[in-house]
Amino acid sequence: MIETSNAHGRPGAGGEGRFSHGDLAALAVAVGAFGVAFGTTAASAGLSVWQVAASSLLVYAGGSQFAFVGVLAAGGGPWLAALGGLLLNLRLIVFSATAAPLVAEGARGWPVRLLGTHLVTDEAVAAAIAGDPRTAGRTYWRVGVVVFLVWQVTTVAGVLLGGVVGDPRSYGLDLAFPAGFLALLWPSLKGPAAAAGRRAAAGGAVAALLGVPLLPAGVPIAAAAVAGAALSRGRREVAA
Amino acid sequence: MSAVTAALALLAVGTFALRSAGPLAFRRRTPPAWLSASVPAVLAGLIAVATVAGARDLVIDARLPAVILAAGAAARGWPFAAVVTVGVLTAALLRLAGLP
C-alpha cells in the first residue's frame, strides 16, 4: 500500500479514520444541488445542453465552470471567462501533487491514470487525506468517481429543469462546502504534532482573506497555498 | 466552432494541465513536506473565502455564524454529515429569518 501525503497522521471525518458511506451521501447531495444550480445558471447564460455537458465532462471543476458562465452572463467575453476559470483552478496544482500517489494507486495503465488525474478535486483530495493513510487511495477513487458521476448527471438535469429548483443558497447549501472542508480539516489540526498544519491553515486563511479585495478571484487561494508552503519551509529552516 | 465552445475547450485543456502537474512531477512518490503542508492552507483559504468573501470585499452575513457553529461541531468530533448539516441548516434558518 502506498503511503500518502497525510502529513498529519491523524484520522479525520469525525475521527472514524475513513470517509463513510453516509459522509459520501451527504457530499453527493451537496454536489448534486450545485450541479443543478450550475446547469440552470449556464442555460440562462446561453449555453446549450451540449456545451454544459461537455464543460462538466471535460472541465469538471465546479467553481471555474460557475465563474465561466458568470462572466458570460455579465456580458464578458468567452476568453476572459476562460482566463477567470483557469485562475480559480490554480489551486489544483497543489491538490494534484498531493493526489499523485493516490492516482497511481490501483492505476494499472495510462488510461486509468488519466482518469485518476481528471478526478482531482478539492473534495476528493480533502476526503482522502483526512482519513487513514492506508485507505487514502481507495477513498480518493471512491469519492472522485461518485462526485464525478453526480456532477455529470445533475448539471445536465439543471439545464433541462430550468428554474424549477430555485437558488440553492436559499436552502443554505452554499455552506455545505466550507462546513464539509472544516469537518475534514479539523481533526488533522488537533494535537501537538499538528502545529505545522495549524500554522499553515491559519496563514492560508489570512493570506486568502487579505487577497480578496486586492487580487482577481482564485488568486487569493493560490496565495493561501504559497503562505502555507512558506510557513512550513520557514519553520524547517529555523529547526535546522 | 463558436467562440464560447473554443473558450470552453481552452478552459478544459488548461484545467487538465493544472491537474496533471502533480502526477507528472511525482508519479508514485510522496510530494515534499512543504507542498503537502500547503494543503491545509488551501483548504483553510477556501473555507475563509466561502465564509466572508464578497465580490471584491469581505462581508458578514449568515455564512459566518453557520461556519462558526459547524466549526464547533467539527471540534466536538461530530461526523462529516452532521457538521455539514449544522452549517447548511444554520445558514438556511438565518436566511429564512431575513439575514442576507
Short mmCIF file of N, CA, C and O in Angstrom, two decimals, chain A residues 90-222:
data_model
loop_
_atom_site.label_atom_id
_atom_site.label_comp_id
_atom_site.label_asym_id
_atom_site.label_seq_id
_atom_site.Cartn_x
_atom_site.Cartn_y
_atom_site.Cartn_z
N LEU A 90 -5.97 27.34 -10.27
CA LEU A 90 -4.54 27.27 -9.93
C LEU A 90 -4.29 26.38 -8.72
O LEU A 90 -3.26 25.71 -8.64
N ARG A 91 -5.25 26.34 -7.79
CA ARG A 91 -5.07 25.54 -6.58
C ARG A 91 -4.95 24.05 -6.90
O ARG A 91 -4.44 23.27 -6.09
N LEU A 92 -5.43 23.65 -8.09
CA LEU A 92 -5.37 22.23 -8.45
C LEU A 92 -3.94 21.73 -8.56
O LEU A 92 -3.69 20.52 -8.46
N ILE A 93 -2.98 22.65 -8.74
CA ILE A 93 -1.57 22.22 -8.77
C ILE A 93 -1.20 21.58 -7.43
O ILE A 93 -0.59 20.51 -7.38
N VAL A 94 -1.59 22.25 -6.34
CA VAL A 94 -1.28 21.72 -5.00
C VAL A 94 -2.01 20.40 -4.78
O VAL A 94 -1.43 19.40 -4.34
N PHE A 95 -3.31 20.38 -5.11
CA PHE A 95 -4.09 19.16 -4.86
C PHE A 95 -3.60 18.01 -5.75
O PHE A 95 -3.60 16.86 -5.33
N SER A 96 -3.17 18.32 -6.97
CA SER A 96 -2.72 17.25 -7.85
C SER A 96 -1.41 16.65 -7.36
O SER A 96 -1.17 15.45 -7.51
N ALA A 97 -0.56 17.49 -6.76
CA ALA A 97 0.69 16.95 -6.19
C ALA A 97 0.38 16.01 -5.04
O ALA A 97 0.96 14.92 -4.93
N THR A 98 -0.55 16.40 -4.20
CA THR A 98 -0.93 15.55 -3.07
C THR A 98 -1.60 14.27 -3.57
O THR A 98 -1.46 13.20 -2.96
N ALA A 99 -2.33 14.39 -4.67
CA ALA A 99 -3.07 13.23 -5.19
C ALA A 99 -2.20 12.28 -6.01
O ALA A 99 -2.65 11.18 -6.33
N ALA A 100 -0.97 12.70 -6.34
CA ALA A 100 -0.15 11.88 -7.25
C ALA A 100 -0.04 10.42 -6.81
O ALA A 100 -0.31 9.51 -7.61
N PRO A 101 0.35 10.14 -5.55
CA PRO A 101 0.43 8.72 -5.16
C PRO A 101 -0.93 8.06 -5.09
O PRO A 101 -1.04 6.83 -5.27
N LEU A 102 -1.99 8.84 -4.85
CA LEU A 102 -3.34 8.28 -4.79
C LEU A 102 -3.81 7.88 -6.19
O LEU A 102 -4.48 6.87 -6.37
N VAL A 103 -3.46 8.73 -7.17
CA VAL A 103 -3.82 8.43 -8.56
C VAL A 103 -3.10 7.16 -9.00
O VAL A 103 -3.67 6.28 -9.65
N ALA A 104 -1.82 7.05 -8.61
CA ALA A 104 -1.02 5.89 -9.04
C ALA A 104 -1.53 4.59 -8.42
O ALA A 104 -1.40 3.53 -9.02
N GLU A 105 -2.12 4.71 -7.22
CA GLU A 105 -2.57 3.51 -6.52
C GLU A 105 -3.73 2.87 -7.28
O GLU A 105 -4.76 3.45 -7.49
N GLY A 106 -3.52 1.67 -7.70
CA GLY A 106 -4.58 0.93 -8.39
C GLY A 106 -4.71 1.26 -9.86
O GLY A 106 -5.50 0.64 -10.56
N ALA A 107 -3.92 2.25 -10.34
CA ALA A 107 -4.00 2.61 -11.76
C ALA A 107 -2.97 1.79 -12.52
O ALA A 107 -1.77 2.04 -12.44
N ARG A 108 -3.43 0.82 -13.29
CA ARG A 108 -2.52 -0.12 -13.95
C ARG A 108 -2.06 0.35 -15.34
O ARG A 108 -1.09 -0.13 -15.86
N GLY A 109 -2.78 1.25 -15.92
CA GLY A 109 -2.41 1.71 -17.26
C GLY A 109 -2.64 3.21 -17.39
O GLY A 109 -3.23 3.83 -16.53
N TRP A 110 -2.12 3.76 -18.51
CA TRP A 110 -2.22 5.22 -18.65
C TRP A 110 -3.66 5.72 -18.77
O TRP A 110 -3.95 6.83 -18.29
N PRO A 111 -4.62 4.95 -19.38
CA PRO A 111 -5.98 5.50 -19.41
C PRO A 111 -6.57 5.68 -18.01
O PRO A 111 -7.26 6.66 -17.75
N VAL A 112 -6.25 4.72 -17.13
CA VAL A 112 -6.79 4.83 -15.76
C VAL A 112 -6.08 5.97 -15.02
O VAL A 112 -6.70 6.69 -14.24
N ARG A 113 -4.78 6.14 -15.28
CA ARG A 113 -4.06 7.25 -14.64
C ARG A 113 -4.60 8.60 -15.13
O ARG A 113 -4.72 9.55 -14.36
N LEU A 114 -4.93 8.67 -16.42
CA LEU A 114 -5.53 9.91 -16.94
C LEU A 114 -6.87 10.19 -16.25
O LEU A 114 -7.15 11.32 -15.87
N LEU A 115 -7.67 9.13 -16.08
CA LEU A 115 -8.95 9.30 -15.39
C LEU A 115 -8.71 9.76 -13.95
O LEU A 115 -9.37 10.70 -13.46
N GLY A 116 -7.76 9.09 -13.27
CA GLY A 116 -7.46 9.47 -11.89
C GLY A 116 -6.99 10.91 -11.78
O GLY A 116 -7.34 11.62 -10.83
N THR A 117 -6.23 11.36 -12.77
CA THR A 117 -5.77 12.75 -12.79
C THR A 117 -6.96 13.70 -12.97
O THR A 117 -7.05 14.74 -12.33
N HIS A 118 -7.88 13.29 -13.84
CA HIS A 118 -9.05 14.14 -14.12
C HIS A 118 -9.98 14.23 -12.90
O HIS A 118 -10.76 15.17 -12.78
N LEU A 119 -9.88 13.25 -11.99
CA LEU A 119 -10.76 13.25 -10.81
C LEU A 119 -10.24 14.12 -9.67
O LEU A 119 -10.85 14.18 -8.61
N VAL A 120 -9.10 14.80 -9.89
CA VAL A 120 -8.56 15.67 -8.83
C VAL A 120 -9.52 16.84 -8.59
O VAL A 120 -9.73 17.66 -9.48
N THR A 121 -10.11 16.84 -7.41
CA THR A 121 -10.98 17.95 -6.99
C THR A 121 -10.68 18.25 -5.52
O THR A 121 -10.08 17.42 -4.83
N ASP A 122 -11.13 19.39 -5.05
CA ASP A 122 -10.97 19.72 -3.64
C ASP A 122 -11.54 18.60 -2.78
O ASP A 122 -10.94 18.17 -1.80
N GLU A 123 -12.75 18.16 -3.15
CA GLU A 123 -13.48 17.22 -2.30
C GLU A 123 -12.78 15.87 -2.22
O GLU A 123 -12.63 15.30 -1.13
N ALA A 124 -12.36 15.34 -3.38
CA ALA A 124 -11.75 14.00 -3.39
C ALA A 124 -10.44 13.99 -2.63
O ALA A 124 -10.17 13.07 -1.84
N VAL A 125 -9.62 15.02 -2.84
CA VAL A 125 -8.32 15.06 -2.17
C VAL A 125 -8.50 15.31 -0.68
O VAL A 125 -7.86 14.64 0.16
N ALA A 126 -9.39 16.23 -0.31
CA ALA A 126 -9.60 16.53 1.11
C ALA A 126 -10.12 15.29 1.84
O ALA A 126 -9.66 14.98 2.94
N ALA A 127 -11.06 14.58 1.24
CA ALA A 127 -11.60 13.37 1.88
C ALA A 127 -10.52 12.31 2.02
O ALA A 127 -10.43 11.62 3.04
N ALA A 128 -9.68 12.17 1.01
CA ALA A 128 -8.65 11.12 1.03
C ALA A 128 -7.60 11.38 2.10
O ALA A 128 -7.23 10.48 2.85
N ILE A 129 -7.12 12.62 2.19
CA ILE A 129 -6.03 12.87 3.13
C ILE A 129 -6.52 13.05 4.56
O ILE A 129 -5.72 13.02 5.48
N ALA A 130 -7.84 13.23 4.73
CA ALA A 130 -8.36 13.41 6.09
C ALA A 130 -8.43 12.08 6.83
O ALA A 130 -8.48 12.05 8.05
N GLY A 131 -8.47 11.00 6.11
CA GLY A 131 -8.67 9.70 6.75
C GLY A 131 -7.39 8.93 6.97
O GLY A 131 -6.29 9.49 6.95
N ASP A 132 -7.56 7.64 7.20
CA ASP A 132 -6.44 6.75 7.43
C ASP A 132 -5.56 6.71 6.17
O ASP A 132 -6.06 6.41 5.08
N PRO A 133 -4.25 6.98 6.29
CA PRO A 133 -3.39 6.95 5.10
C PRO A 133 -3.41 5.60 4.37
O PRO A 133 -3.20 5.56 3.17
N ARG A 134 -3.71 4.52 5.11
CA ARG A 134 -3.70 3.20 4.46
C ARG A 134 -4.87 3.02 3.50
O ARG A 134 -4.83 2.18 2.61
N THR A 135 -5.94 3.80 3.70
CA THR A 135 -7.10 3.69 2.81
C THR A 135 -7.29 4.94 1.95
O THR A 135 -8.32 5.08 1.28
N ALA A 136 -6.29 5.83 1.96
CA ALA A 136 -6.46 7.12 1.26
C ALA A 136 -6.68 6.93 -0.24
O ALA A 136 -7.50 7.63 -0.84
N GLY A 137 -5.96 5.98 -0.83
CA GLY A 137 -6.11 5.76 -2.27
C GLY A 137 -7.51 5.31 -2.63
O GLY A 137 -8.13 5.83 -3.57
N ARG A 138 -8.02 4.36 -1.86
CA ARG A 138 -9.39 3.87 -2.13
C ARG A 138 -10.41 5.00 -1.91
O ARG A 138 -11.36 5.14 -2.67
N THR A 139 -10.21 5.77 -0.85
CA THR A 139 -11.14 6.88 -0.58
C THR A 139 -11.11 7.88 -1.73
O THR A 139 -12.15 8.36 -2.17
N TYR A 140 -9.91 8.17 -2.22
CA TYR A 140 -9.78 9.13 -3.33
C TYR A 140 -10.58 8.66 -4.54
O TYR A 140 -11.37 9.43 -5.12
N TRP A 141 -10.41 7.40 -4.92
CA TRP A 141 -11.10 6.89 -6.12
C TRP A 141 -12.61 6.81 -5.88
O TRP A 141 -13.40 7.15 -6.76
N ARG A 142 -13.00 6.38 -4.68
CA ARG A 142 -14.43 6.23 -4.38
C ARG A 142 -15.13 7.59 -4.43
O ARG A 142 -16.14 7.77 -5.11
N VAL A 143 -14.57 8.55 -3.71
CA VAL A 143 -15.18 9.89 -3.68
C VAL A 143 -15.07 10.54 -5.06
O VAL A 143 -16.04 11.15 -5.54
N GLY A 144 -13.92 10.38 -5.70
CA GLY A 144 -13.73 11.00 -7.01
C GLY A 144 -14.72 10.52 -8.03
O GLY A 144 -15.33 11.32 -8.75
N VAL A 145 -14.94 9.21 -8.10
CA VAL A 145 -15.86 8.66 -9.11
C VAL A 145 -17.30 9.07 -8.82
O VAL A 145 -18.05 9.48 -9.72
N VAL A 146 -17.70 9.00 -7.54
CA VAL A 146 -19.09 9.34 -7.19
C VAL A 146 -19.37 10.82 -7.48
O VAL A 146 -20.38 11.17 -8.09
N VAL A 147 -18.46 11.69 -7.04
CA VAL A 147 -18.66 13.13 -7.27
C VAL A 147 -18.68 13.43 -8.77
O VAL A 147 -19.51 14.22 -9.24
N PHE A 148 -17.81 12.77 -9.52
CA PHE A 148 -17.78 12.99 -10.98
C PHE A 148 -19.12 12.61 -11.61
O PHE A 148 -19.70 13.38 -12.38
N LEU A 149 -19.63 11.42 -11.25
CA LEU A 149 -20.90 10.97 -11.86
C LEU A 149 -22.06 11.86 -11.45
O LEU A 149 -22.90 12.22 -12.28
N VAL A 150 -22.10 12.23 -10.18
CA VAL A 150 -23.19 13.09 -9.71
C VAL A 150 -23.15 14.44 -10.44
O VAL A 150 -24.18 14.97 -10.86
N TRP A 151 -21.94 14.97 -10.63
CA TRP A 151 -21.80 16.27 -11.31
C TRP A 151 -22.28 16.19 -12.75
O TRP A 151 -22.97 17.08 -13.25
N GLN A 152 -21.95 15.09 -13.45
CA GLN A 152 -22.36 14.95 -14.85
C GLN A 152 -23.90 14.94 -14.97
O GLN A 152 -24.48 15.65 -15.79
N VAL A 153 -24.52 14.12 -14.13
CA VAL A 153 -25.98 13.94 -14.23
C VAL A 153 -26.71 15.21 -13.84
O VAL A 153 -27.64 15.67 -14.52
N THR A 154 -26.29 15.82 -12.72
CA THR A 154 -27.08 16.93 -12.18
C THR A 154 -26.89 18.23 -12.96
O THR A 154 -27.81 19.05 -13.00
N THR A 155 -25.72 18.43 -13.57
CA THR A 155 -25.56 19.67 -14.35
C THR A 155 -26.45 19.64 -15.59
O THR A 155 -27.07 20.65 -15.94
N VAL A 156 -26.53 18.47 -16.23
CA VAL A 156 -27.43 18.34 -17.39
C VAL A 156 -28.88 18.45 -16.93
O VAL A 156 -29.71 19.10 -17.58
N ALA A 157 -29.18 17.84 -15.78
CA ALA A 157 -30.55 17.94 -15.24
C ALA A 157 -30.91 19.40 -14.98
O ALA A 157 -32.05 19.81 -15.19
N GLY A 158 -29.94 20.18 -14.53
CA GLY A 158 -30.20 21.59 -14.26
C GLY A 158 -30.61 22.34 -15.51
O GLY A 158 -31.49 23.20 -15.48
N VAL A 159 -29.97 22.02 -16.64
CA VAL A 159 -30.35 22.66 -17.91
C VAL A 159 -31.78 22.29 -18.26
O VAL A 159 -32.58 23.15 -18.66
N LEU A 160 -32.11 21.01 -18.11
CA LEU A 160 -33.42 20.52 -18.53
C LEU A 160 -34.53 20.98 -17.57
O LEU A 160 -35.66 21.23 -18.00
N LEU A 161 -34.18 21.11 -16.27
CA LEU A 161 -35.20 21.51 -15.29
C LEU A 161 -35.45 23.01 -15.30
O LEU A 161 -36.49 23.48 -14.83
N GLY A 162 -34.46 23.78 -15.79
CA GLY A 162 -34.62 25.23 -15.79
C GLY A 162 -34.65 25.76 -14.37
O GLY A 162 -33.90 25.33 -13.52
N GLY A 163 -35.52 26.69 -14.11
CA GLY A 163 -35.56 27.34 -12.80
C GLY A 163 -36.46 26.67 -11.79
O GLY A 163 -36.82 27.28 -10.78
N VAL A 164 -36.82 25.41 -12.03
CA VAL A 164 -37.78 24.73 -11.14
C VAL A 164 -37.22 24.60 -9.72
O VAL A 164 -37.94 24.74 -8.73
N VAL A 165 -35.91 24.34 -9.61
CA VAL A 165 -35.32 24.01 -8.32
C VAL A 165 -35.08 25.24 -7.45
O VAL A 165 -35.20 25.18 -6.23
N GLY A 166 -34.80 26.36 -8.07
CA GLY A 166 -34.54 27.57 -7.28
C GLY A 166 -33.09 27.70 -6.88
O GLY A 166 -32.24 26.90 -7.26
N ASP A 167 -32.82 28.73 -6.09
CA ASP A 167 -31.46 29.04 -5.70
C ASP A 167 -31.04 28.16 -4.52
O ASP A 167 -31.65 28.22 -3.45
N PRO A 168 -29.96 27.36 -4.67
CA PRO A 168 -29.54 26.50 -3.55
C PRO A 168 -29.09 27.30 -2.33
O PRO A 168 -29.08 26.78 -1.22
N ARG A 169 -28.74 28.57 -2.53
CA ARG A 169 -28.36 29.40 -1.37
C ARG A 169 -29.51 29.56 -0.40
O ARG A 169 -29.29 29.65 0.81
N SER A 170 -30.74 29.60 -0.91
CA SER A 170 -31.87 29.78 0.00
C SER A 170 -32.06 28.57 0.90
O SER A 170 -32.68 28.66 1.96
N TYR A 171 -31.49 27.43 0.51
CA TYR A 171 -31.53 26.23 1.37
C TYR A 171 -30.26 26.11 2.21
O TYR A 171 -30.07 25.10 2.90
N GLY A 172 -29.38 27.10 2.10
CA GLY A 172 -28.12 27.07 2.85
C GLY A 172 -27.08 26.14 2.27
O GLY A 172 -26.05 25.87 2.89
N LEU A 173 -27.33 25.64 1.05
CA LEU A 173 -26.44 24.61 0.50
C LEU A 173 -25.05 25.14 0.12
O LEU A 173 -24.12 24.37 -0.03
N ASP A 174 -24.92 26.47 0.00
CA ASP A 174 -23.58 27.01 -0.26
C ASP A 174 -22.66 26.81 0.94
O ASP A 174 -21.44 26.90 0.81
N LEU A 175 -23.25 26.52 2.11
CA LEU A 175 -22.44 26.28 3.30
C LEU A 175 -21.97 24.84 3.39
O LEU A 175 -21.17 24.50 4.26
N ALA A 176 -22.47 23.99 2.51
CA ALA A 176 -22.08 22.57 2.58
C ALA A 176 -20.59 22.40 2.37
O ALA A 176 -19.95 21.57 3.02
N PHE A 177 -20.00 23.23 1.49
CA PHE A 177 -18.58 23.03 1.16
C PHE A 177 -17.65 23.56 2.26
O PHE A 177 -16.78 22.81 2.70
N PRO A 178 -17.84 24.81 2.74
CA PRO A 178 -16.96 25.21 3.85
C PRO A 178 -17.15 24.34 5.09
O PRO A 178 -16.17 23.99 5.75
N ALA A 179 -18.40 23.95 5.39
CA ALA A 179 -18.63 23.10 6.56
C ALA A 179 -17.99 21.72 6.35
O ALA A 179 -17.38 21.16 7.26
N GLY A 180 -18.12 21.19 5.15
CA GLY A 180 -17.52 19.89 4.85
C GLY A 180 -16.00 19.94 4.93
O GLY A 180 -15.37 19.03 5.48
N PHE A 181 -15.40 21.01 4.39
CA PHE A 181 -13.94 21.14 4.48
C PHE A 181 -13.50 21.26 5.93
O PHE A 181 -12.46 20.73 6.32
N LEU A 182 -14.31 21.97 6.75
CA LEU A 182 -14.00 22.07 8.18
C LEU A 182 -13.99 20.69 8.83
O LEU A 182 -13.09 20.36 9.60
N ALA A 183 -15.02 19.90 8.52
CA ALA A 183 -15.12 18.56 9.10
C ALA A 183 -13.92 17.70 8.72
O ALA A 183 -13.45 16.88 9.52
N LEU A 184 -13.40 17.90 7.52
CA LEU A 184 -12.26 17.10 7.06
C LEU A 184 -10.94 17.63 7.61
O LEU A 184 -10.03 16.87 7.92
N LEU A 185 -10.86 18.96 7.73
CA LEU A 185 -9.59 19.57 8.12
C LEU A 185 -9.37 19.52 9.63
O LEU A 185 -8.25 19.28 10.09
N TRP A 186 -10.42 19.75 10.40
CA TRP A 186 -10.28 19.97 11.84
C TRP A 186 -9.55 18.84 12.57
O TRP A 186 -8.60 19.12 13.33
N PRO A 187 -9.94 17.59 12.38
CA PRO A 187 -9.25 16.53 13.14
C PRO A 187 -7.75 16.47 12.86
O PRO A 187 -6.98 16.08 13.74
N SER A 188 -7.34 16.88 11.67
CA SER A 188 -5.91 16.80 11.34
C SER A 188 -5.13 17.94 11.98
O SER A 188 -3.90 17.95 11.92
N LEU A 189 -5.82 18.91 12.57
CA LEU A 189 -5.13 20.05 13.16
C LEU A 189 -5.05 19.95 14.68
O LEU A 189 -4.58 20.89 15.34
N LYS A 190 -5.53 18.84 15.24
CA LYS A 190 -5.53 18.68 16.70
C LYS A 190 -4.24 18.02 17.16
O LYS A 190 -3.66 17.21 16.45
N GLY A 191 -3.79 18.38 18.35
CA GLY A 191 -2.64 17.71 18.95
C GLY A 191 -1.34 18.44 18.69
O GLY A 191 -1.23 19.23 17.74
N PRO A 192 -0.34 18.20 19.53
CA PRO A 192 0.94 18.92 19.41
C PRO A 192 1.66 18.63 18.10
O PRO A 192 2.38 19.49 17.58
N ALA A 193 1.47 17.43 17.53
CA ALA A 193 2.18 17.07 16.29
C ALA A 193 1.66 17.84 15.09
O ALA A 193 2.28 17.85 14.03
N ALA A 194 0.49 18.49 15.25
CA ALA A 194 -0.13 19.17 14.11
C ALA A 194 0.13 20.67 14.12
O ALA A 194 -0.56 21.42 13.45
N ALA A 195 1.15 21.09 14.88
CA ALA A 195 1.42 22.53 14.99
C ALA A 195 1.69 23.15 13.61
O ALA A 195 1.21 24.24 13.30
N ALA A 196 2.46 22.44 12.78
CA ALA A 196 2.79 22.97 11.45
C ALA A 196 1.53 23.11 10.61
O ALA A 196 1.36 24.09 9.87
N GLY A 197 0.63 22.12 10.71
CA GLY A 197 -0.63 22.18 9.98
C GLY A 197 -1.49 23.35 10.42
O GLY A 197 -2.09 24.04 9.59
N ARG A 198 -1.52 23.58 11.74
CA ARG A 198 -2.30 24.72 12.25
C ARG A 198 -1.72 26.04 11.76
O ARG A 198 -2.45 26.95 11.38
N ARG A 199 -0.39 26.11 11.77
CA ARG A 199 0.26 27.34 11.31
C ARG A 199 -0.04 27.57 9.82
O ARG A 199 -0.36 28.68 9.40
N ALA A 200 0.05 26.50 9.05
CA ALA A 200 -0.20 26.63 7.61
C ALA A 200 -1.66 27.01 7.35
O ALA A 200 -1.95 27.87 6.50
N ALA A 201 -2.58 26.39 8.10
CA ALA A 201 -4.00 26.69 7.91
C ALA A 201 -4.31 28.14 8.26
O ALA A 201 -5.01 28.84 7.53
N ALA A 202 -3.76 28.58 9.40
CA ALA A 202 -4.01 29.97 9.81
C ALA A 202 -3.41 30.94 8.79
O ALA A 202 -4.06 31.92 8.39
N GLY A 203 -2.19 30.65 8.36
CA GLY A 203 -1.55 31.51 7.36
C GLY A 203 -2.31 31.52 6.06
O GLY A 203 -2.46 32.57 5.41
N GLY A 204 -2.81 30.35 5.66
CA GLY A 204 -3.57 30.27 4.42
C GLY A 204 -4.86 31.07 4.48
O GLY A 204 -5.21 31.78 3.53
N ALA A 205 -5.56 30.96 5.62
CA ALA A 205 -6.81 31.70 5.76
C ALA A 205 -6.56 33.20 5.72
O ALA A 205 -7.27 33.95 5.03
N VAL A 206 -5.52 33.64 6.44
CA VAL A 206 -5.22 35.09 6.48
C VAL A 206 -4.80 35.58 5.09
O VAL A 206 -5.27 36.62 4.62
N ALA A 207 -3.94 34.82 4.42
CA ALA A 207 -3.47 35.23 3.09
C ALA A 207 -4.64 35.33 2.11
O ALA A 207 -4.73 36.27 1.31
N ALA A 208 -5.55 34.35 2.17
CA ALA A 208 -6.69 34.36 1.25
C ALA A 208 -7.58 35.58 1.51
O ALA A 208 -8.01 36.26 0.57
N LEU A 209 -7.83 35.85 2.80
CA LEU A 209 -8.71 36.98 3.13
C LEU A 209 -8.07 38.32 2.75
O LEU A 209 -8.74 39.23 2.26
N LEU A 210 -6.76 38.43 2.98
CA LEU A 210 -6.08 39.67 2.60
C LEU A 210 -6.11 39.85 1.08
O LEU A 210 -6.15 40.98 0.58
N GLY A 211 -6.12 38.73 0.36
CA GLY A 211 -6.07 38.82 -1.09
C GLY A 211 -7.41 39.13 -1.74
O GLY A 211 -7.44 39.62 -2.88
N VAL A 212 -8.50 38.88 -1.03
CA VAL A 212 -9.83 39.05 -1.65
C VAL A 212 -10.05 40.45 -2.22
O VAL A 212 -10.47 40.59 -3.38
N PRO A 213 -9.76 41.52 -1.46
CA PRO A 213 -10.03 42.85 -2.04
C PRO A 213 -9.00 43.27 -3.08
O PRO A 213 -9.23 44.21 -3.83
N LEU A 214 -7.84 42.59 -3.12
CA LEU A 214 -6.72 43.07 -3.93
C LEU A 214 -6.49 42.27 -5.20
O LEU A 214 -5.96 42.80 -6.18
N LEU A 215 -6.86 41.00 -5.19
CA LEU A 215 -6.46 40.10 -6.26
C LEU A 215 -7.68 39.59 -7.03
O LEU A 215 -8.79 39.53 -6.47
N PRO A 216 -7.50 39.16 -8.29
CA PRO A 216 -8.62 38.56 -9.03
C PRO A 216 -9.09 37.27 -8.36
O PRO A 216 -8.30 36.62 -7.65
N ALA A 217 -10.34 36.91 -8.59
CA ALA A 217 -10.91 35.70 -7.98
C ALA A 217 -10.03 34.49 -8.30
O ALA A 217 -9.56 34.35 -9.43
N GLY A 218 -9.80 33.68 -7.30
CA GLY A 218 -8.98 32.48 -7.49
C GLY A 218 -7.55 32.66 -7.03
O GLY A 218 -6.96 31.77 -6.44
N VAL A 219 -6.99 33.85 -7.27
CA VAL A 219 -5.60 34.10 -6.89
C VAL A 219 -5.43 34.12 -5.36
O VAL A 219 -4.39 33.66 -4.86
N PRO A 220 -6.42 34.63 -4.58
CA PRO A 220 -6.25 34.55 -3.12
C PRO A 220 -6.04 33.11 -2.62
O PRO A 220 -5.31 32.89 -1.65
N ILE A 221 -6.65 32.13 -3.28
CA ILE A 221 -6.45 30.73 -2.85
C ILE A 221 -5.03 30.27 -3.21
O ILE A 221 -4.40 29.54 -2.44
N ALA A 222 -4.53 30.74 -4.35
CA ALA A 222 -3.13 30.44 -4.68
C ALA A 222 -2.20 31.09 -3.67
O ALA A 222 -1.19 30.50 -3.27
#
